[in-house]
């Protein structure tokens, strides 16, 4: 069926495990991908800060800074030392280190300091005192320090950009990036999110620059020294209590955008939102200002509370090196292009929401950051959906995110190769749990709880149970839960496991009663996850019956309380279907007995019936059916039956899981006799859709759906589209300088490499070999991926392997070879050809990879690990027996492959005959489908 065209698969299901509109939006205290790398060593609380007074003098021309800090500290216990944070890069002047104790009459008494020492391999600085300071004492610790301004975006860093009409002028700026724990790079402090105190700050700058800080400017004074007359000092208002990671400033020559309409303000506190950009792009920023004008009032309305700030400065910084916007309280720093590219409402809402949840209210420690991130993500979506009628966003949320969760957490070893992915997925799963609570407890109860949470924890740091406890109390108060329930217990049952459940609904074994059971959802075989029998969840059973299709009723009929099975009495009517978990309220798939599936299908095939089941629920039924069949929990004939209503479906939300299905199943059966019939089935389903959408222009949801249908038909070998791709490819071949540019859309390339001639494929290979150094390397990577992953003719793949491995063409690196192996594993033609290549050239390949363990292990993995049939098992077993003792580091890999293939063989033996019979019946009853439109 489909080649492993990575961009198509990524777009539809993985998207690197995130909704496309959220891909760059995890900010501020969203350290879900990095908090695991932050040391668990925390400062003692015998001494705590109560306030900072900081003077900073950055010296731009020397890339350095000096500073003085006075820290008001309080003793909670009697102790004779002070522990705080100071990075190795920060120089502390121990000779001027002083500690003054404040007596009742504000008389300052000097406390002798013995010495200061850095903790070994920790960014902790310990000040040892001559005598013990008693509990409740109040002191001022004064430290002079200096350090360097860096180019990397950690602490205080320096950047530059070209400006002017002809880019003739180079300008510099200074900016800070303190999260997660980089404040200690700029000044000594108690650099943990739980310490929230006021900051009184003054910052020196060149006269021709502007400094923007967390709070508004109070006054500006000249420096006393005549040698530093080009510098002035800005004094800023004392901040509200805040964490060190939200501290920030920018020294630049950006210009303030002056809107034609009135300033965007919070009328109660006169909070002003200002935009700062280069002069040349002032006119382009108007739309961003308008969007902020819409978003901010809605956030105030949701939280029922304004920010305790007078201003928020939003900066578009050219050439900002950071990979993400840097959020400080009252100061948002973006890459210029992120704002000029007309960011979505979600993007801007997400950043503003962190001003409430992240800066004002802060997680006590980084292990809560994924919960904070999830809360910001969910609330940003809630507000965005009130603002944005864009079909594209609604088509992607929440289904794309949910699909990626299902895909990842149904693996035998979720996110086993990517450490950061584990935390990111945890955050996204938690966001779906919050969405589930919003449905099951009611939107009004959930919003009331969040409002109480914000009101209670303003200026404070919270732990996860603070949030769950607030939601529980509100739900009980509103009668949505009884006192026996705990949201913390419900949420923890989901968050604590890197897994998801599935439930099975049985309507036939007990008359009028529905039996519901839960188990671990495993899509990837073998299903041998340890202790899966112990995994149970709190699951809300929201149930809709055919005789009452009211999908606004989202309160659970019953909660499944971490038990294996329950009986729901009097919940089913004979010959009437039920739907459990409509609208994907909870992140779990649902299986039914065959009778209920058939009743659902009959209803969906009827125009009136289909219109009465909402879009998300139709998409869920389709997605659940094929995923459960793929996992081995549902007969594949039933799953394919459910797809029949797609001939009449036109909503892109429902079509997305269909495109995922035909890709996955198509690649799984590529080498079987069923494959051609499956391609014909795809044409029969998709051709009416494409013909109906043929005349829609770009930038509409219909156009996107048309594009997906065109792509799928092309990959299925639909001749008119294959010829269209080849005609466009011919223009590239005949161009004067084909190495300088690819003059056809990328989506045509894979189609040509799959169905085109060897000459056309060889032209692509030559372009990779002669790829100019001055062109973007990602273009070469895409060509190489498609050269390897798209062909369904083994001779093309053998040619590529000969060139890159046996001939050792110097234009291909080890990383290129790894990429080729990976792409070949995506389809049965690829991995079977790779196996045959290894089998036929064992000695030569083994010799070449003798000292390259990574290549050897990857080759054995991809050449032996993806077979699905008995024939494939015998092939791998033959290779293993013939070369026993020669596999070296990959011995365990091929042994594991043999074990896994046995499980896949069971699936193929059970399902391929079923699919074959179903396709025969389908094609015999569908007169529109003929073989003449297909490639051989």
PDB file of N, CA, C and O in Angstrom, residues 794 798 801-802 805-806 832-846 856 859 863 875 878-879 882-883:
ATOM      1  N   UNK A 794      11.787  -4.386  -5.482  1.00  0.00           N
ATOM      2  CA  UNK A 794      13.024  -4.732  -4.768  1.00  0.00           C
ATOM      3  C   UNK A 794      14.294  -4.296  -5.495  1.00  0.00           C
ATOM      4  O   UNK A 794      15.291  -3.960  -4.848  1.00  0.00           O
ATOM      5  N   UNK A 798      17.675  -2.750  -3.823  1.00  0.00           N
ATOM      6  CA  UNK A 798      18.969  -3.434  -3.935  1.00  0.00           C
ATOM      7  C   UNK A 798      20.015  -2.508  -4.534  1.00  0.00           C
ATOM      8  O   UNK A 798      21.174  -2.473  -4.094  1.00  0.00           O
ATOM      9  N   UNK A 801      21.212  -0.146  -1.832  1.00  0.00           N
ATOM     10  CA  UNK A 801      22.066  -0.825  -0.853  1.00  0.00           C
ATOM     11  C   UNK A 801      23.433  -1.152  -1.444  1.00  0.00           C
ATOM     12  O   UNK A 801      24.455  -1.079  -0.745  1.00  0.00           O
ATOM     13  N   UNK A 802      23.457  -1.515  -2.699  1.00  0.00           N
ATOM     14  CA  UNK A 802      24.749  -1.777  -3.349  1.00  0.00           C
ATOM     15  C   UNK A 802      25.618  -0.518  -3.374  1.00  0.00           C
ATOM     16  O   UNK A 802      26.813  -0.547  -3.061  1.00  0.00           O
ATOM     17  N   UNK A 805      26.474   0.558   0.526  1.00  0.00           N
ATOM     18  CA  UNK A 805      27.176  -0.377   1.414  1.00  0.00           C
ATOM     19  C   UNK A 805      28.276  -1.132   0.679  1.00  0.00           C
ATOM     20  O   UNK A 805      29.457  -1.030   1.035  1.00  0.00           O
ATOM     21  N   UNK A 806      27.922  -1.883  -0.341  1.00  0.00           N
ATOM     22  CA  UNK A 806      28.936  -2.709  -1.010  1.00  0.00           C
ATOM     23  C   UNK A 806      29.941  -1.863  -1.776  1.00  0.00           C
ATOM     24  O   UNK A 806      31.157  -2.102  -1.716  1.00  0.00           O
ATOM     25  N   UNK A 832      11.886  -6.898   3.682  1.00  0.00           N
ATOM     26  CA  UNK A 832      12.183  -8.196   3.096  1.00  0.00           C
ATOM     27  C   UNK A 832      13.358  -8.091   2.118  1.00  0.00           C
ATOM     28  O   UNK A 832      14.219  -8.980   2.072  1.00  0.00           O
ATOM     29  N   UNK A 833      13.420  -6.997   1.371  1.00  0.00           N
ATOM     30  CA  UNK A 833      14.555  -6.797   0.466  1.00  0.00           C
ATOM     31  C   UNK A 833      15.841  -6.593   1.261  1.00  0.00           C
ATOM     32  O   UNK A 833      16.909  -7.098   0.877  1.00  0.00           O
ATOM     33  N   UNK A 834      15.759  -5.882   2.358  1.00  0.00           N
ATOM     34  CA  UNK A 834      16.924  -5.679   3.215  1.00  0.00           C
ATOM     35  C   UNK A 834      17.401  -7.008   3.780  1.00  0.00           C
ATOM     36  O   UNK A 834      18.608  -7.279   3.840  1.00  0.00           O
ATOM     37  N   UNK A 835      16.453  -7.862   4.175  1.00  0.00           N
ATOM     38  CA  UNK A 835      16.821  -9.197   4.659  1.00  0.00           C
ATOM     39  C   UNK A 835      17.543  -9.983   3.569  1.00  0.00           C
ATOM     40  O   UNK A 835      18.598 -10.594   3.807  1.00  0.00           O
ATOM     41  N   UNK A 836      16.991  -9.988   2.365  1.00  0.00           N
ATOM     42  CA  UNK A 836      17.612 -10.749   1.270  1.00  0.00           C
ATOM     43  C   UNK A 836      19.002 -10.217   0.949  1.00  0.00           C
ATOM     44  O   UNK A 836      19.924 -10.991   0.639  1.00  0.00           O
ATOM     45  N   UNK A 837      19.153  -8.911   1.005  1.00  0.00           N
ATOM     46  CA  UNK A 837      20.473  -8.312   0.768  1.00  0.00           C
ATOM     47  C   UNK A 837      21.466  -8.792   1.828  1.00  0.00           C
ATOM     48  O   UNK A 837      22.610  -9.160   1.502  1.00  0.00           O
ATOM     49  N   UNK A 838      21.053  -8.795   3.077  1.00  0.00           N
ATOM     50  CA  UNK A 838      21.927  -9.269   4.155  1.00  0.00           C
ATOM     51  C   UNK A 838      22.243 -10.745   3.979  1.00  0.00           C
ATOM     52  O   UNK A 838      23.403 -11.170   4.129  1.00  0.00           O
ATOM     53  N   UNK A 839      21.240 -11.532   3.652  1.00  0.00           N
ATOM     54  CA  UNK A 839      21.426 -12.983   3.499  1.00  0.00           C
ATOM     55  C   UNK A 839      22.404 -13.283   2.358  1.00  0.00           C
ATOM     56  O   UNK A 839      23.291 -14.136   2.490  1.00  0.00           O
ATOM     57  N   UNK A 840      22.249 -12.576   1.246  1.00  0.00           N
ATOM     58  CA  UNK A 840      23.089 -12.841   0.070  1.00  0.00           C
ATOM     59  C   UNK A 840      24.506 -12.297   0.221  1.00  0.00           C
ATOM     60  O   UNK A 840      25.423 -12.768  -0.477  1.00  0.00           O
ATOM     61  N   UNK A 841      24.702 -11.310   1.069  1.00  0.00           N
ATOM     62  CA  UNK A 841      26.017 -10.649   1.165  1.00  0.00           C
ATOM     63  C   UNK A 841      26.545 -10.675   2.598  1.00  0.00           C
ATOM     64  O   UNK A 841      27.220  -9.741   3.033  1.00  0.00           O
ATOM     65  N   UNK A 842      26.238 -11.715   3.337  1.00  0.00           N
ATOM     66  CA  UNK A 842      26.546 -11.771   4.771  1.00  0.00           C
ATOM     67  C   UNK A 842      28.011 -11.451   5.070  1.00  0.00           C
ATOM     68  O   UNK A 842      28.322 -10.571   5.870  1.00  0.00           O
ATOM     69  N   UNK A 843      28.911 -12.155   4.463  1.00  0.00           N
ATOM     70  CA  UNK A 843      30.329 -12.020   4.805  1.00  0.00           C
ATOM     71  C   UNK A 843      30.848 -10.616   4.536  1.00  0.00           C
ATOM     72  O   UNK A 843      31.548 -10.012   5.367  1.00  0.00           O
ATOM     73  N   UNK A 844      30.486 -10.052   3.380  1.00  0.00           N
ATOM     74  CA  UNK A 844      30.973  -8.728   3.021  1.00  0.00           C
ATOM     75  C   UNK A 844      30.379  -7.654   3.937  1.00  0.00           C
ATOM     76  O   UNK A 844      31.077  -6.758   4.397  1.00  0.00           O
ATOM     77  N   UNK A 845      29.078  -7.756   4.198  1.00  0.00           N
ATOM     78  CA  UNK A 845      28.428  -6.762   5.057  1.00  0.00           C
ATOM     79  C   UNK A 845      28.965  -6.864   6.483  1.00  0.00           C
ATOM     80  O   UNK A 845      29.238  -5.850   7.132  1.00  0.00           O
ATOM     81  N   UNK A 846      29.142  -8.102   6.949  1.00  0.00           N
ATOM     82  CA  UNK A 846      29.658  -8.288   8.323  1.00  0.00           C
ATOM     83  C   UNK A 846      31.052  -7.684   8.448  1.00  0.00           C
ATOM     84  O   UNK A 846      31.385  -7.067   9.472  1.00  0.00           O
ATOM     85  N   UNK A 856      25.566  -2.132  12.519  1.00  0.00           N
ATOM     86  CA  UNK A 856      25.286  -3.568  12.532  1.00  0.00           C
ATOM     87  C   UNK A 856      23.998  -3.857  13.311  1.00  0.00           C
ATOM     88  O   UNK A 856      23.127  -4.590  12.844  1.00  0.00           O
ATOM     89  N   UNK A 859      21.027  -2.657  11.329  1.00  0.00           N
ATOM     90  CA  UNK A 859      20.755  -3.537  10.196  1.00  0.00           C
ATOM     91  C   UNK A 859      20.006  -4.793  10.639  1.00  0.00           C
ATOM     92  O   UNK A 859      18.997  -5.176  10.030  1.00  0.00           O
ATOM     93  N   UNK A 863      16.253  -5.526   9.442  1.00  0.00           N
ATOM     94  CA  UNK A 863      16.171  -6.622   8.468  1.00  0.00           C
ATOM     95  C   UNK A 863      15.451  -7.843   9.021  1.00  0.00           C
ATOM     96  O   UNK A 863      15.006  -8.697   8.247  1.00  0.00           O
ATOM     97  N   UNK A 875      12.401 -17.493   7.358  1.00  0.00           N
ATOM     98  CA  UNK A 875      13.554 -16.802   6.782  1.00  0.00           C
ATOM     99  C   UNK A 875      14.515 -16.327   7.883  1.00  0.00           C
ATOM    100  O   UNK A 875      15.727 -16.538   7.807  1.00  0.00           O
ATOM    101  N   UNK A 878      16.228 -19.194   9.594  1.00  0.00           N
ATOM    102  CA  UNK A 878      17.297 -19.745   8.757  1.00  0.00           C
ATOM    103  C   UNK A 878      18.572 -18.910   8.888  1.00  0.00           C
ATOM    104  O   UNK A 878      19.677 -19.441   9.040  1.00  0.00           O
ATOM    105  N   UNK A 879      18.427 -17.604   8.821  1.00  0.00           N
ATOM    106  CA  UNK A 879      19.587 -16.722   8.976  1.00  0.00           C
ATOM    107  C   UNK A 879      20.233 -16.920  10.339  1.00  0.00           C
ATOM    108  O   UNK A 879      21.473 -16.993  10.456  1.00  0.00           O
ATOM    109  N   UNK A 882      22.073 -20.370  10.417  1.00  0.00           N
ATOM    110  CA  UNK A 882      23.253 -20.448   9.554  1.00  0.00           C
ATOM    111  C   UNK A 882      24.439 -19.666  10.111  1.00  0.00           C
ATOM    112  O   UNK A 882      25.591 -20.008   9.839  1.00  0.00           O
ATOM    113  N   UNK A 883      24.152 -18.614  10.862  1.00  0.00           N
ATOM    114  CA  UNK A 883      25.229 -17.736  11.333  1.00  0.00           C
ATOM    115  C   UNK A 883      25.247 -17.625  12.852  1.00  0.00           C
ATOM    116  O   UNK A 883      25.621 -16.574  13.391  1.00  0.00           O
TER     117      UNK A 883
END
